[in-house]
Each structure stands twice: as structure tokens, then as C-alpha cells.
Amino acid sequence: RNLQDHLALITAYQGAVGGWVARRSGGALPVRLGLAYPIARSFRTAMTLGMFAIVILTLTYISVISAMFANQVDEIADDLSGGFGLIVGSNPADPIPVDQLADLPGIEAVAPVSHAVAEWSFDATERMAWPITAFGPELAADPPTLQDRGDYGSDIEAWTAVANDPSLIIVDSFFLADPGGPPTGTPDPGDIVTLIDPLSGARRELTVAALAEDDFRANGAFYGLDGWRQLVGDRAVTWRVFVRATDPDAATDMIRSTFLARGADVEDVRDLVDRLARIAEDELAGRPISGSDNEWLESIGGQLEALWFASSDIDPDTGLPSSEDEDAAIVADIFRNTFDVLEILSLIHIS
């Protein structure tokens, strides 16, 4: 708005301003030549200046946003990871033994969690599939940062309460949000949400104890591991582990090579946030996404497949999730090519 006002003001008084400049310069030839066209074609000059000003504004905006991303990468990574910079996943049907993972050189601490898809009900949402991460005291001792602690005095106090009390839950501001727009009507601390086991239909009324930072890792809602085991039994498999290591890069290579047969995969939270920030900067700058980034975005489908593994019924003959499970909590894939936007298709079957 201010830019438009300044251009309009300069255009309206261009003749007077030009005359004043000419008088101050003593009628110098360079000044007269420089002002001749702008005064003779004031509208065209204003349109040219307007477009140029918009370009400068866009470049300034991109520079500011890029600087904001760069300055916040460390903060966001620390908030999301707590004291655990690596996230180790494996085959839910044959997960990595936590004690063997903890015994590897350079591993300082591990926090096993059960990651799956549950169904939820809140306010106008009757039943909706959403991820759940069930954690124990290991994560509560060095947890991710909370956005709103509710009635608790510290992050550790809030996480410990949820780990020990099966009537409490931690969600984030995007909990049960419609993917078509910004989050609206999400729970606040003290609100009641309903957790539903998709297989048995068992329900549990839970109180929101606190709000986590925005979920970049598809953790979903955080719930106590003991309470989750009480609800779903043996299906509460700890196939995902948060890991703290002295040298994250060396630990990543070691974990992948040691537990290759168990489908080990390792993600560095810092690298994840840094890459997302860089892709966002490229989008803002109008630069095409690189082939490697495109392939990486395509591989997110593997994470969705892991959720399907965790939420599907196990075939007693093979020990693996049944590909014919009609009651799977989530069936998802990512479709992307040069001409279409990134899309996620989710089909929910409710008995």
C-alpha cells in the first residue's frame, strides 16, 4: 500500500519535482535529458517504476524469508528432537532389538516408541485416522519442546505425566486438521479427545495435557506406551527408536549396516528440517526442485507404507502384514510428476 502511494505521489508531482531539480542544477543538459521522458510520459514511467518496485520487493521478501529459515533451522530441529537427533525405523514385523541398538559404539541414549495409526474423535470429527506415537520414560526424560505446557511447570513434568497416566495425551496444533487449509478448531489443554482402536473399536477418553510443536515428522499424538499396550496389546510394537549419538553421521552408517536385514532406516532430524527449509526457499525463489529432492519427496511414500505395516493385521503364515487386509487403518501413496502437485491419497475403511 505504501509503495502504491509513493508512486502515485511522485507521478502526480513529477513536473514540479523535475522543475525544482532543473533549477537546482542550473539547467544542466544531463538533468534536462534525464527528466525529459519521465515528464513527457508520466503514466508509462509510473507503470515501469511500479513493475520494477514489485521485483525489488519480491527479491527483498525472498531474502528475508530465506534468512528466517536459515536462522530457525537449528531451533526447529532442537525443538522437534529434544535430546534425540536421530530417528531409527525398522520392519514392524521384525523390529531392531532396543538393547542391541543401545550397545552400539557411540550410542548415548535410546527411546523406543510405538508408531501406528489410530482413530480419533473430537468435537465435530466423528472418526478420523491420525498417527500416534506411544512413548515411555526414556523420551520423557529428555523430551521435545512443548508449545503449550498447560498446567505443568516444565516440559519434562508434562511429558512424564503423560507417560505415566493413560488418561492424558499430547497433541499439536495440526491435530486432526483438514489437509486442505490451516488448522482450525484443534484441541487446547484440558479438552477431551477420544482414542479409538481401529481393530477392536475399543475407546478411551483422553484429556489433552499439553501442545507439542508443529509436527514435521508425522509423529501424530503422543501417548503413554503402557496405556497404548493396554489398549491394543501385542500390536504395540516399538519399531521406531529415537537415538542420541556422539557422531550422528557415523551412527547412521553403523545402524544401517548392522541392522540391514531388519529394514533399518535412519533419519537425522537436523538434516530433515534443513532440507525442507531449502526446498521451501527454492519454491519461493521460483527455482525448479532438483531431481534428488524430487526423488526424496517421492520416498516419503515409504514412510506411509511403514504406517500401513504398523496398523495392518499380521498374516499368521508369513509373519508379515496381509496385503489383503480390508480393514487396514490407512492405504496411502504419493503421486507426483512434472505436471501435478504432490498429493496424498488416504482411504479409511470403517467396519
CSV table of C-alpha atoms in Angstrom, one decimal:
chain,number,residue,atom,x,y,z
A,1,ARG,CA,0.0,0.0,0.0
A,2,ASN,CA,2.8,2.5,0.9
A,3,LEU,CA,4.6,1.6,-2.4
A,4,GLN,CA,1.5,2.4,-4.4
A,5,ASP,CA,1.0,5.7,-2.5
A,6,HIS,CA,4.6,6.8,-3.1
A,7,LEU,CA,4.5,6.0,-6.9
A,8,ALA,CA,1.2,7.9,-7.2
A,9,LEU,CA,2.6,10.9,-5.4
A,10,ILE,CA,5.8,11.0,-7.5
A,11,THR,CA,3.8,10.7,-10.7
A,12,ALA,CA,1.3,13.4,-9.8
A,13,TYR,CA,4.0,15.9,-8.9
A,14,GLN,CA,6.6,14.8,-11.4
A,15,GLY,CA,6.6,18.1,-13.3
A,16,ALA,CA,7.1,20.2,-10.2
A,17,VAL,CA,9.8,17.9,-8.9
A,18,GLY,CA,11.6,18.0,-12.3
A,19,GLY,CA,11.4,21.8,-12.4
A,20,TRP,CA,12.9,22.1,-8.9
A,21,VAL,CA,15.7,19.7,-9.8
A,22,ALA,CA,16.4,21.6,-13.0
A,23,ARG,CA,16.6,24.9,-11.2
A,24,ARG,CA,18.9,23.5,-8.5
A,25,SER,CA,21.3,22.1,-11.2
A,26,GLY,CA,21.3,25.3,-13.2
A,27,GLY,CA,19.6,23.8,-16.2
A,28,ALA,CA,22.4,21.3,-16.8
A,29,LEU,CA,22.0,19.3,-20.0
A,30,PRO,CA,22.2,15.8,-18.4
A,31,VAL,CA,19.4,16.7,-15.9
A,32,ARG,CA,17.2,18.0,-18.7
A,33,LEU,CA,17.7,14.9,-20.8
A,34,GLY,CA,17.2,12.7,-17.8
A,35,LEU,CA,13.8,14.3,-16.9
A,36,ALA,CA,12.5,14.8,-20.5
A,37,TYR,CA,11.0,11.3,-21.0
A,38,PRO,CA,9.6,10.8,-17.5
A,39,ILE,CA,7.8,14.2,-17.6
A,40,ALA,CA,6.5,13.7,-21.2
A,41,ARG,CA,5.3,10.1,-20.5
A,42,SER,CA,4.4,10.2,-16.8
A,43,PHE,CA,1.9,7.2,-16.9
A,44,ARG,CA,4.3,4.9,-18.7
A,45,THR,CA,7.1,5.9,-16.4
A,46,ALA,CA,4.9,5.1,-13.4
A,47,MET,CA,4.0,1.7,-14.7
A,48,THR,CA,7.6,0.9,-15.4
A,49,LEU,CA,8.6,2.0,-11.9
A,50,GLY,CA,5.8,0.0,-10.4
A,51,MET,CA,6.9,-3.2,-12.0
A,52,PHE,CA,10.5,-2.6,-11.1
A,53,ALA,CA,9.4,-1.9,-7.5
A,54,ILE,CA,7.5,-5.1,-7.3
A,55,VAL,CA,10.6,-7.0,-8.5
A,56,ILE,CA,12.7,-5.4,-5.8
A,57,LEU,CA,10.0,-6.1,-3.2
A,58,THR,CA,9.9,-9.7,-4.2
A,59,LEU,CA,13.7,-10.1,-4.0
A,60,THR,CA,13.7,-8.4,-0.6
A,61,TYR,CA,10.9,-10.7,0.6
A,62,ILE,CA,12.7,-13.8,-0.6
A,63,SER,CA,15.9,-12.7,1.1
A,64,VAL,CA,14.2,-12.1,4.4
A,65,ILE,CA,12.3,-15.4,4.3
A,66,SER,CA,15.5,-17.3,3.4
A,67,ALA,CA,17.3,-15.6,6.3
A,68,MET,CA,14.4,-16.6,8.6
A,69,PHE,CA,14.6,-20.2,7.5
A,70,ALA,CA,18.3,-20.3,7.9
A,71,ASN,CA,18.2,-18.8,11.4
A,72,GLN,CA,15.4,-21.1,12.6
A,73,VAL,CA,16.7,-24.5,11.3
A,74,ASP,CA,18.7,-25.2,14.4
A,75,GLU,CA,15.9,-24.1,16.7
A,76,ILE,CA,13.3,-26.1,14.9
A,77,ALA,CA,15.5,-29.2,14.9
A,78,ASP,CA,16.2,-28.9,18.6
A,79,ASP,CA,12.5,-28.4,19.4
A,80,LEU,CA,11.5,-31.4,17.4
A,81,SER,CA,14.2,-33.8,18.5
A,82,GLY,CA,14.6,-33.0,22.2
A,83,GLY,CA,17.7,-34.8,23.2
A,84,PHE,CA,17.5,-37.3,20.3
A,85,GLY,CA,18.8,-36.2,17.0
A,86,LEU,CA,18.3,-39.5,15.1
A,87,ILE,CA,15.1,-41.4,14.4
A,88,VAL,CA,15.6,-45.1,13.6
A,89,GLY,CA,12.9,-47.1,11.9
A,90,SER,CA,12.8,-50.8,11.1
A,91,ASN,CA,10.5,-53.6,9.9
A,92,PRO,CA,7.5,-53.6,12.3
A,93,ALA,CA,7.2,-57.4,11.8
A,94,ASP,CA,10.9,-57.8,12.8
A,95,PRO,CA,12.0,-54.7,14.7
A,96,ILE,CA,15.5,-53.9,15.8
A,97,PRO,CA,16.1,-55.1,19.4
A,98,VAL,CA,16.5,-51.9,21.5
A,99,ASP,CA,19.2,-53.4,23.7
A,100,GLN,CA,21.3,-54.3,20.7
A,101,LEU,CA,20.9,-50.8,19.3
A,102,ALA,CA,21.9,-49.2,22.6
A,103,ASP,CA,25.0,-51.3,22.8
A,104,LEU,CA,26.5,-50.0,19.5
A,105,PRO,CA,29.6,-47.7,19.9
A,106,GLY,CA,28.8,-44.1,20.0
A,107,ILE,CA,25.1,-44.5,21.0
A,108,GLU,CA,24.5,-42.4,24.1
A,109,ALA,CA,20.7,-43.0,24.7
A,110,VAL,CA,17.7,-44.6,23.0
A,111,ALA,CA,14.0,-44.0,23.4
A,112,PRO,CA,11.8,-46.8,21.9
A,113,VAL,CA,8.3,-45.7,20.7
A,114,SER,CA,5.4,-47.5,19.1
A,115,HIS,CA,4.3,-45.6,16.0
A,116,ALA,CA,1.0,-46.5,14.4
A,117,VAL,CA,-2.3,-45.1,13.1
A,118,ALA,CA,-5.3,-44.9,15.4
A,119,GLU,CA,-8.8,-43.4,15.0
A,120,TRP,CA,-9.8,-40.3,16.9
A,121,SER,CA,-12.9,-38.3,17.7
A,122,PHE,CA,-13.1,-34.7,18.7
A,123,ASP,CA,-15.7,-32.0,18.5
A,124,ALA,CA,-17.4,-32.3,15.1
A,125,THR,CA,-14.9,-35.0,13.9
A,126,GLU,CA,-16.6,-38.4,14.5
A,127,ARG,CA,-13.8,-40.8,13.5
A,128,MET,CA,-10.6,-39.8,11.8
A,129,ALA,CA,-7.4,-41.7,11.2
A,130,TRP,CA,-4.3,-40.0,12.6
A,131,PRO,CA,-0.8,-41.2,13.7
A,132,ILE,CA,0.0,-41.9,17.3
A,133,THR,CA,3.4,-42.2,19.0
A,134,ALA,CA,3.4,-44.1,22.2
A,135,PHE,CA,6.5,-43.4,24.4
A,136,GLY,CA,8.0,-44.4,27.7
A,137,PRO,CA,10.2,-42.8,30.4
A,138,GLU,CA,13.2,-42.6,28.1
A,139,LEU,CA,11.7,-39.9,25.9
A,140,ALA,CA,10.0,-38.2,28.8
A,141,ALA,CA,13.5,-37.7,30.5
A,142,ASP,CA,14.8,-35.6,27.5
A,143,PRO,CA,11.7,-34.7,25.5
A,144,PRO,CA,10.9,-32.4,22.5
A,145,THR,CA,9.9,-28.8,23.3
A,146,LEU,CA,6.3,-28.1,24.1
A,147,GLN,CA,4.4,-25.2,22.6
A,148,ASP,CA,2.0,-25.0,25.5
A,149,ARG,CA,2.7,-26.8,28.8
A,150,GLY,CA,-0.9,-26.5,30.1
A,151,ASP,CA,-0.9,-26.6,33.9
A,152,TYR,CA,2.6,-28.1,34.1
A,153,GLY,CA,5.7,-26.2,35.2
A,154,SER,CA,8.2,-27.7,32.8
A,155,ASP,CA,8.3,-29.8,29.6
A,156,ILE,CA,9.8,-32.8,31.4
A,157,GLU,CA,6.9,-32.6,34.0
A,158,ALA,CA,4.3,-32.6,31.3
A,159,TRP,CA,5.9,-35.5,29.3
A,160,THR,CA,6.4,-37.6,32.4
A,161,ALA,CA,2.7,-37.1,33.4
A,162,VAL,CA,1.5,-38.3,30.0
A,163,ALA,CA,3.9,-41.3,30.0
A,164,ASN,CA,2.6,-42.4,33.4
A,165,ASP,CA,-1.1,-41.6,33.1
A,166,PRO,CA,-3.2,-43.4,30.4
A,167,SER,CA,-5.9,-40.7,30.6
A,168,LEU,CA,-3.6,-38.0,29.2
A,169,ILE,CA,-2.4,-37.1,25.7
A,170,ILE,CA,-0.1,-34.6,23.9
A,171,VAL,CA,-1.2,-33.2,20.5
A,172,ASP,CA,0.0,-30.4,18.3
A,173,SER,CA,-1.9,-27.5,16.6
A,174,PHE,CA,-2.3,-29.6,13.4
A,175,PHE,CA,-4.0,-32.5,15.2
A,176,LEU,CA,-7.0,-33.8,13.1
A,177,ALA,CA,-6.5,-30.7,10.8
A,178,ASP,CA,-8.1,-30.7,7.3
A,179,PRO,CA,-5.2,-31.0,4.8
A,180,GLY,CA,-6.9,-28.5,2.6
A,181,GLY,CA,-6.1,-25.5,4.8
A,182,PRO,CA,-4.7,-24.1,8.0
A,183,PRO,CA,-5.6,-25.9,11.3
A,184,THR,CA,-8.9,-24.8,12.8
A,185,GLY,CA,-10.7,-26.0,15.9
A,186,THR,CA,-7.8,-28.1,17.3
A,187,PRO,CA,-7.8,-29.1,20.9
A,188,ASP,CA,-6.4,-27.0,23.7
A,189,PRO,CA,-5.0,-28.2,27.0
A,190,GLY,CA,-7.9,-29.5,29.1
A,191,ASP,CA,-10.1,-30.6,26.1
A,192,ILE,CA,-11.3,-34.2,25.8
A,193,VAL,CA,-10.5,-36.3,22.8
A,194,THR,CA,-11.5,-39.9,22.1
A,195,LEU,CA,-8.9,-42.5,21.1
A,196,ILE,CA,-10.3,-45.5,19.2
A,197,ASP,CA,-8.6,-48.8,18.4
A,198,PRO,CA,-9.4,-49.3,14.6
A,199,LEU,CA,-9.3,-53.1,15.0
A,200,SER,CA,-11.3,-53.7,18.2
A,201,GLY,CA,-13.3,-50.5,18.3
A,202,ALA,CA,-12.3,-50.0,22.0
A,203,ARG,CA,-12.5,-46.4,23.0
A,204,ARG,CA,-10.7,-44.3,25.6
A,205,GLU,CA,-11.5,-40.7,26.7
A,206,LEU,CA,-8.3,-38.7,27.0
A,207,THR,CA,-7.5,-35.2,28.3
A,208,VAL,CA,-5.1,-33.0,26.4
A,209,ALA,CA,-2.3,-32.3,28.8
A,210,ALA,CA,-0.1,-30.0,26.6
A,211,LEU,CA,0.5,-29.0,23.0
A,212,ALA,CA,3.7,-30.1,21.1
A,213,GLU,CA,5.5,-28.0,18.5
A,214,ASP,CA,4.2,-28.4,14.9
A,215,ASP,CA,4.6,-31.9,13.7
A,216,PHE,CA,7.1,-32.1,10.9
A,217,ARG,CA,7.8,-35.8,11.4
A,218,ALA,CA,4.3,-37.3,11.3
A,219,ASN,CA,4.6,-38.3,15.0
A,220,GLY,CA,0.9,-37.5,15.5
A,221,ALA,CA,-0.4,-37.5,19.0
A,222,PHE,CA,1.9,-38.6,21.9
A,223,TYR,CA,0.6,-41.1,24.3
A,224,GLY,CA,2.0,-43.3,27.1
A,225,LEU,CA,3.4,-46.6,25.9
A,226,ASP,CA,1.8,-48.5,28.9
A,227,GLY,CA,-1.6,-47.1,28.1
A,228,TRP,CA,-1.2,-48.0,24.4
A,229,ARG,CA,-0.3,-51.5,25.2
A,230,GLN,CA,-3.3,-51.9,27.5
A,231,LEU,CA,-5.5,-50.7,24.6
A,232,VAL,CA,-4.0,-52.7,21.6
A,233,GLY,CA,-2.0,-55.5,23.3
A,234,ASP,CA,0.8,-57.1,21.2
A,235,ARG,CA,0.2,-54.7,18.3
A,236,ALA,CA,2.1,-52.0,20.3
A,237,VAL,CA,5.4,-52.8,18.6
A,238,THR,CA,8.3,-50.5,19.2
A,239,TRP,CA,9.7,-50.5,15.7
A,240,ARG,CA,10.8,-46.8,15.9
A,241,VAL,CA,13.5,-45.6,18.2
A,242,PHE,CA,14.7,-42.0,19.0
A,243,VAL,CA,18.5,-42.1,19.3
A,244,ARG,CA,21.2,-39.7,20.7
A,245,ALA,CA,24.7,-40.4,19.3
A,246,THR,CA,28.1,-38.7,19.7
A,247,ASP,CA,28.6,-38.7,15.9
A,248,PRO,CA,25.2,-38.8,14.1
A,249,ASP,CA,26.7,-39.5,10.6
A,250,ALA,CA,28.9,-42.4,11.8
A,251,ALA,CA,26.0,-43.8,13.9
A,252,THR,CA,23.7,-43.6,10.8
A,253,ASP,CA,26.1,-45.7,8.7
A,254,MET,CA,26.7,-48.2,11.5
A,255,ILE,CA,23.0,-48.7,12.3
A,256,ARG,CA,22.1,-49.2,8.6
A,257,SER,CA,24.8,-51.7,8.0
A,258,THR,CA,24.3,-53.6,11.3
A,259,PHE,CA,20.6,-54.0,11.0
A,260,LEU,CA,20.2,-54.1,7.2
A,261,ALA,CA,18.2,-57.4,7.4
A,262,ARG,CA,15.7,-55.7,9.7
A,263,GLY,CA,15.0,-52.9,7.3
A,264,ALA,CA,16.9,-50.3,9.3
A,265,ASP,CA,16.4,-46.7,8.2
A,266,VAL,CA,17.8,-43.6,9.9
A,267,GLU,CA,16.8,-40.0,9.7
A,268,ASP,CA,18.6,-37.1,11.1
A,269,VAL,CA,16.1,-34.5,12.4
A,270,ARG,CA,18.5,-31.6,11.6
A,271,ASP,CA,19.0,-32.8,8.0
A,272,LEU,CA,15.3,-33.3,7.6
A,273,VAL,CA,14.5,-29.7,8.7
A,274,ASP,CA,17.4,-28.3,6.7
A,275,ARG,CA,16.3,-30.0,3.6
A,276,LEU,CA,12.7,-28.9,4.0
A,277,ALA,CA,13.8,-25.3,4.5
A,278,ARG,CA,16.0,-25.4,1.4
A,279,ILE,CA,13.2,-26.8,-0.7
A,280,ALA,CA,10.9,-24.1,0.6
A,281,GLU,CA,13.5,-21.4,-0.3
A,282,ASP,CA,13.7,-22.8,-3.8
A,283,GLU,CA,9.9,-22.7,-4.2
A,284,LEU,CA,9.8,-19.1,-3.0
A,285,ALA,CA,12.6,-18.1,-5.4
A,286,GLY,CA,10.9,-19.8,-8.3
A,287,ARG,CA,13.8,-22.3,-8.8
A,288,PRO,CA,12.8,-25.8,-10.0
A,289,ILE,CA,13.1,-28.6,-7.5
A,290,SER,CA,16.2,-30.8,-8.2
A,291,GLY,CA,16.0,-34.4,-9.3
A,292,SER,CA,17.4,-35.6,-6.0
A,293,ASP,CA,14.8,-33.6,-4.0
A,294,ASN,CA,12.1,-34.9,-6.2
A,295,GLU,CA,13.2,-38.5,-5.5
A,296,TRP,CA,13.3,-37.7,-1.8
A,297,LEU,CA,9.8,-36.4,-1.8
A,298,GLU,CA,8.7,-39.5,-3.7
A,299,SER,CA,10.3,-41.7,-1.0
A,300,ILE,CA,8.0,-40.2,1.6
A,301,GLY,CA,5.6,-42.8,0.4
A,302,GLY,CA,7.9,-45.4,2.1
A,303,GLN,CA,7.1,-43.8,5.5
A,304,LEU,CA,3.4,-44.0,4.7
A,305,GLU,CA,3.9,-47.7,3.9
A,306,ALA,CA,5.6,-48.1,7.2
A,307,LEU,CA,2.5,-46.8,8.9
A,308,TRP,CA,0.4,-49.3,6.9
A,309,PHE,CA,2.7,-52.0,8.1
A,310,ALA,CA,2.3,-50.9,11.7
A,311,SER,CA,-1.5,-50.7,11.5
A,312,SER,CA,-2.3,-53.8,9.4
A,313,ASP,CA,-3.1,-57.3,10.6
A,314,ILE,CA,-0.3,-59.9,10.6
A,315,ASP,CA,-0.6,-62.9,8.4
A,316,PRO,CA,0.0,-65.9,10.7
A,317,ASP,CA,1.6,-67.9,7.8
A,318,THR,CA,4.2,-65.3,6.8
A,319,GLY,CA,4.5,-63.2,9.9
A,320,LEU,CA,4.1,-60.1,7.7
A,321,PRO,CA,1.2,-57.6,7.2
A,322,SER,CA,-1.5,-59.1,5.0
A,323,SER,CA,-1.8,-57.4,1.6
A,324,GLU,CA,-5.5,-58.3,1.5
A,325,ASP,CA,-6.3,-56.6,4.8
A,326,GLU,CA,-9.6,-54.8,4.0
A,327,ASP,CA,-9.7,-53.2,7.4
A,328,ALA,CA,-6.3,-51.5,7.2
A,329,ALA,CA,-6.3,-48.2,9.0
A,330,ILE,CA,-4.5,-46.4,6.2
A,331,VAL,CA,-3.8,-47.1,2.5
A,332,ALA,CA,-1.7,-44.3,1.1
A,333,ASP,CA,0.7,-43.4,-1.7
A,334,ILE,CA,2.3,-40.2,-3.1
A,335,PHE,CA,1.7,-39.2,-6.7
A,336,ARG,CA,4.0,-36.7,-8.3
A,337,ASN,CA,5.3,-35.8,-11.7
A,338,THR,CA,6.3,-32.7,-13.6
A,339,PHE,CA,2.8,-31.5,-14.2
A,340,ASP,CA,1.0,-32.3,-10.9
A,341,VAL,CA,1.2,-31.2,-7.3
A,342,LEU,CA,2.2,-33.5,-4.5
A,343,GLU,CA,-0.8,-35.4,-3.4
A,344,ILE,CA,-1.5,-37.9,-0.7
A,345,LEU,CA,-4.4,-40.4,-1.1
A,346,SER,CA,-5.8,-41.9,2.1
A,347,LEU,CA,-8.6,-44.4,2.2
A,348,ILE,CA,-10.1,-45.3,5.5
A,349,HIS,CA,-12.3,-48.3,6.0
A,350,ILE,CA,-14.6,-48.4,9.0
A,351,SER,CA,-16.3,-51.6,9.9
